[in-house]
Short mmCIF file of C-alpha atoms in Angstrom, two decimals:
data_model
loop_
_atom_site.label_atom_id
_atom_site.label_comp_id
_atom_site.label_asym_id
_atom_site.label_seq_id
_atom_site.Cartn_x
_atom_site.Cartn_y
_atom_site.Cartn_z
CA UNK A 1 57.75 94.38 169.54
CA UNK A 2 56.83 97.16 167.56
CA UNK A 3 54.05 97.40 169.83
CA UNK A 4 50.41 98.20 169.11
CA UNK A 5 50.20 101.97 167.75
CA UNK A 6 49.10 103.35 170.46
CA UNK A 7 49.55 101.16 173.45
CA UNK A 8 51.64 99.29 175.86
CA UNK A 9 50.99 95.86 176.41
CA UNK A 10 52.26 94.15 179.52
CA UNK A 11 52.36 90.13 177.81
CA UNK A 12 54.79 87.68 176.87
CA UNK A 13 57.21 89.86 178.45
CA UNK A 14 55.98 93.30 177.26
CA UNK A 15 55.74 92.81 174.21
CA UNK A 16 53.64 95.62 173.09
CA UNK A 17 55.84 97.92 175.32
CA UNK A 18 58.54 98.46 173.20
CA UNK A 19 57.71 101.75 171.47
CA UNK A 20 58.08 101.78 167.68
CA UNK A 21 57.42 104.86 167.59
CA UNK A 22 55.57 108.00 169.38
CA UNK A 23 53.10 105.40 170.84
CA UNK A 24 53.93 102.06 169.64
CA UNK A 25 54.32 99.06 171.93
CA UNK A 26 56.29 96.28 172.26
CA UNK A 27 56.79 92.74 174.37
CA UNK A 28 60.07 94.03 175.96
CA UNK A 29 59.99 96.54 177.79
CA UNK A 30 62.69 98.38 176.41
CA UNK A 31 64.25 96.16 174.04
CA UNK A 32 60.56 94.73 172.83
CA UNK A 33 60.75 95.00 169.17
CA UNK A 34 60.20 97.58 168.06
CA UNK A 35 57.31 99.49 166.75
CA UNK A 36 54.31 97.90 166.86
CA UNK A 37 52.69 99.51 169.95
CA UNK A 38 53.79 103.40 169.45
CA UNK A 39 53.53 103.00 166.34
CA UNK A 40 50.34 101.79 166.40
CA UNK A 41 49.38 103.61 169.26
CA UNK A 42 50.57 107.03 167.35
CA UNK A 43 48.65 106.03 164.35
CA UNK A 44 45.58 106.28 166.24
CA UNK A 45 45.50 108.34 169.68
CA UNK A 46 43.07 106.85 172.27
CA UNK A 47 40.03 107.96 172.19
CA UNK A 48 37.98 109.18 174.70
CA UNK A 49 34.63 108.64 172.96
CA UNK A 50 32.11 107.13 175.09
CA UNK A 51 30.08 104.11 174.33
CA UNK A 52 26.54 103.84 173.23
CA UNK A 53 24.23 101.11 173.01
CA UNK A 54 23.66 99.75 170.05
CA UNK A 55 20.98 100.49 168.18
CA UNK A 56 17.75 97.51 169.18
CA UNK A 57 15.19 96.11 166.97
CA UNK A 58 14.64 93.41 164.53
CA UNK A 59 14.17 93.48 160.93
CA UNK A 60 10.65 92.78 159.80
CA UNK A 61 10.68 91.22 156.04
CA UNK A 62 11.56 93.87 153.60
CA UNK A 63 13.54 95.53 155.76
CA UNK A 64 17.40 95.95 156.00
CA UNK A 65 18.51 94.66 159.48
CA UNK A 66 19.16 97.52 162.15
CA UNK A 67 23.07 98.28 161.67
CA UNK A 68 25.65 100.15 164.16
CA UNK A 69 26.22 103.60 162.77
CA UNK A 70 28.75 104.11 160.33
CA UNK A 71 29.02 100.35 159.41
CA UNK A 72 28.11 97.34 157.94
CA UNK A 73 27.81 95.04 161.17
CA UNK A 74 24.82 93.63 162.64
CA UNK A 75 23.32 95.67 165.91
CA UNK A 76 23.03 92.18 167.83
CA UNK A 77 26.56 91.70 169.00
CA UNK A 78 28.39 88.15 168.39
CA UNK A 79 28.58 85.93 171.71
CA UNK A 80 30.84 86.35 173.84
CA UNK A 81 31.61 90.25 172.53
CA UNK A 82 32.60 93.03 175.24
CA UNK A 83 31.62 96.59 174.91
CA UNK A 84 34.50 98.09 175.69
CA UNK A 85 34.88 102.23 176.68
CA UNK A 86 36.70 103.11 173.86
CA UNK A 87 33.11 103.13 171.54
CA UNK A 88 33.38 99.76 170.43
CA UNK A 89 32.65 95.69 171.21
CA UNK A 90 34.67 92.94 170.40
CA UNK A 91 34.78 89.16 171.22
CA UNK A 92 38.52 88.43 172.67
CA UNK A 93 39.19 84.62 173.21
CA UNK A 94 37.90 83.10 176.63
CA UNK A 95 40.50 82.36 179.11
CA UNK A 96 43.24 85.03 178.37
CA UNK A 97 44.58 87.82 180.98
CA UNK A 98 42.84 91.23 180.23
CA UNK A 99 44.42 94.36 180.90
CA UNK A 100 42.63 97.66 180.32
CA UNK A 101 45.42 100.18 179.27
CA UNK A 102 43.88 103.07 178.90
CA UNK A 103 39.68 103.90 178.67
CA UNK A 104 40.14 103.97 175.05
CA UNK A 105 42.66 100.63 174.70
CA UNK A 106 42.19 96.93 175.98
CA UNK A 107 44.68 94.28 175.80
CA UNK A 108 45.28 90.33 175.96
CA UNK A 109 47.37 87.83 176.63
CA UNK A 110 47.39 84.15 175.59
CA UNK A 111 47.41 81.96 178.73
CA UNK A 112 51.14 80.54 177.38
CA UNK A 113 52.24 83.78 176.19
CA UNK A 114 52.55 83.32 172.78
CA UNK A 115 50.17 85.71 171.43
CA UNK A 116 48.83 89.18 172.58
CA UNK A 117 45.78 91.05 170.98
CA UNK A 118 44.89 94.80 171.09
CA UNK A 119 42.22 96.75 170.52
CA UNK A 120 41.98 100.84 170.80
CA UNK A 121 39.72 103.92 169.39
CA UNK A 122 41.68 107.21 169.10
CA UNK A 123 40.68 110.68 168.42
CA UNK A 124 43.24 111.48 166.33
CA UNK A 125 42.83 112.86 162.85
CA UNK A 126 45.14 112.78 159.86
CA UNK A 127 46.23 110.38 157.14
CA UNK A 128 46.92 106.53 158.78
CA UNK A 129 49.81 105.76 156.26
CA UNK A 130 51.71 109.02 156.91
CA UNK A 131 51.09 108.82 160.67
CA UNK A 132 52.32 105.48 160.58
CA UNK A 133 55.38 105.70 158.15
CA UNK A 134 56.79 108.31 160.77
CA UNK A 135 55.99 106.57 163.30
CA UNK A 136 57.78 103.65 162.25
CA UNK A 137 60.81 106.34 161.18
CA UNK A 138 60.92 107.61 164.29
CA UNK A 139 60.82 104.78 166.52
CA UNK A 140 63.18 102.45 168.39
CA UNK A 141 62.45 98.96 166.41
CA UNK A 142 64.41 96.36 168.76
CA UNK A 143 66.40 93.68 166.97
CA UNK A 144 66.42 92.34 164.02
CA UNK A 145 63.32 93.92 163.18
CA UNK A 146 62.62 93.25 159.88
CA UNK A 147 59.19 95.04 158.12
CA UNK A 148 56.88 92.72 155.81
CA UNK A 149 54.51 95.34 154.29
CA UNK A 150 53.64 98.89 155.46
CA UNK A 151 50.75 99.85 153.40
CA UNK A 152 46.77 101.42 152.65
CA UNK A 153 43.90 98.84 151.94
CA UNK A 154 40.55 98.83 153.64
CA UNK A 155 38.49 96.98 156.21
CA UNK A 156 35.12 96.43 155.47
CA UNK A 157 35.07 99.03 153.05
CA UNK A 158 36.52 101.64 155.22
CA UNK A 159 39.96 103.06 154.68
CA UNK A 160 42.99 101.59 156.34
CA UNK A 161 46.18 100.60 156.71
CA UNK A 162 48.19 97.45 157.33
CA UNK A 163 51.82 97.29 158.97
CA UNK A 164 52.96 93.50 159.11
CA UNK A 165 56.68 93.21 160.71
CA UNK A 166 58.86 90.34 162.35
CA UNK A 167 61.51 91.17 165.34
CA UNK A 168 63.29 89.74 168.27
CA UNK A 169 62.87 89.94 172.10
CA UNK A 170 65.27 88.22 174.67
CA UNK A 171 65.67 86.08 172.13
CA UNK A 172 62.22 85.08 170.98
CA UNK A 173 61.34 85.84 167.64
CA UNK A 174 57.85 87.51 167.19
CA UNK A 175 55.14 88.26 164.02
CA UNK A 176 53.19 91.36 164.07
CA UNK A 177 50.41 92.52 162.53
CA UNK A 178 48.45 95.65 163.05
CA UNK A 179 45.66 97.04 161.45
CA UNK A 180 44.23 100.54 161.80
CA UNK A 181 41.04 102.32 160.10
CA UNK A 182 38.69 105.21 160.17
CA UNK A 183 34.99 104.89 160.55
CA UNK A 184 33.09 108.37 160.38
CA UNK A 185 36.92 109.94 160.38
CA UNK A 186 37.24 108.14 163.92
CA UNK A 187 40.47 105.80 164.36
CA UNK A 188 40.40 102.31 165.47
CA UNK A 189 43.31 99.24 165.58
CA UNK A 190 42.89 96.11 166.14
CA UNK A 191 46.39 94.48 166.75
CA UNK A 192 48.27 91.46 167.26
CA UNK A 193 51.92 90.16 167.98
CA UNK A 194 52.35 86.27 167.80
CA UNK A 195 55.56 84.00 168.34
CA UNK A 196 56.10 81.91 165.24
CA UNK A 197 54.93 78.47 166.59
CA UNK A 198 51.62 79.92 167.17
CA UNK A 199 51.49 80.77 163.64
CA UNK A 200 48.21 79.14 162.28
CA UNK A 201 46.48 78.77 164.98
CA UNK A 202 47.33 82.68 166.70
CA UNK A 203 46.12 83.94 162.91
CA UNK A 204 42.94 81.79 163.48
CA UNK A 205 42.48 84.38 166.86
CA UNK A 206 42.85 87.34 165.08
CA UNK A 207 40.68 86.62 162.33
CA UNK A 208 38.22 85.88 164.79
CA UNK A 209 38.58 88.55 166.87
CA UNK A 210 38.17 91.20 163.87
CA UNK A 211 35.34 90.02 162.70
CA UNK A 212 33.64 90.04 165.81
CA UNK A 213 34.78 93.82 166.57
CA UNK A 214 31.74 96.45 166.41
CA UNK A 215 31.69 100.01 166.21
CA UNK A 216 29.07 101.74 168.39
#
């Protein structure tokens, strides 16, 4: 697969191993499709930030409820949520096989191995959409790798971008989508790379998953 920016996944047969670019990742591991991990992965470096605990308290009346620096989300974390080492929490589905790629990068792997998720904080610095457009220049993109939409929007008012791409591995035809964005000039991504059949149900997951994910 085109692999997360930034990280290798070992799922579904590697999918996020196959480098898209400088760091993507892919589910082959060599033939994965393409771009999404490197290219992910080079979007946004890992980052070696350390986690803190969120801020405590509760609102009295009249007062705004205690937020997490540099965004909008709630202190209390939802259930189930992770802090992770890379500076953030998130709430990955029960069940799935966790593997911690680097301090910065954690990722998961559907019990049937139709869908992998990825989450990573980066210290990197410089413009997402040019980082990524290189990166997805520059990398090895598998077969028939195919790109939906490669472009800037925002996540929760913070500046991002969006890379959405299809591809093969071995013969199984995946769907990624990756997301990156800067909070306080600070990358994150939250990824995923899906086979077809999952469709609803794997987009369902991701939704989830990003809007349980918290920046300390």
């Amino acid at each position: 697969m085109l692999a997360a920016v930034g990280g290798t996944a070992l799922a579904a047969g590697t999918v996020v191993a196959v480098l898209l670019a400088p760091n993507a990742g892919s589910p082959d591991d060599g033939d994965r499709a393409a771009a999404s991990s490197t290219t992910a992965r080079t979007a946004s470096t890992p980052s070696t930030s350390s986690v803190s605990s969120p801020p405590s308290g509760t609102a009295t009346a009249g007062d705004a409820p205690p937020t997490v620096g540099g965004t909008s989300r709630p202190a209390t974390l939802p259930p189930g949520s992770r802090r992770e080492a890379g500076g953030f929490a998130w709430a990955p589905s029960e069940g799935w096989r966790r593997d911690v790629q680097t301090g910065a990068e954690v990722h998961y792997t559907s019990p049937d191995g139709g869908q992998e998720l990825d989450a990573k904080s980066s210290l990197a610095r410089g413009d997402l959409l040019e980082t990524w457009q290189t990166s997805e220049r520059n990398a090895h993109r598998g077969r028939d790798y195919r790109k939906i939409r490669l472009e800037e929007t925002t996540f929760r008012d913070h500046p991002a971008v969006v890379w959405e791409y299809t591809f093969t591995l071995k013969g199984v035809a995946w769907h990624a989508r990756l997301l990156g964005f800067n909070v306080d000039g600070k990358p994150y991504q939250i990824n995923t790379w899906y086979q077809p059949h999952t469709g609803t149900t794997a987009l369902g997951t991701y939704e989830k998953v990003k809007e349980s994910f918290t920046v300390f």
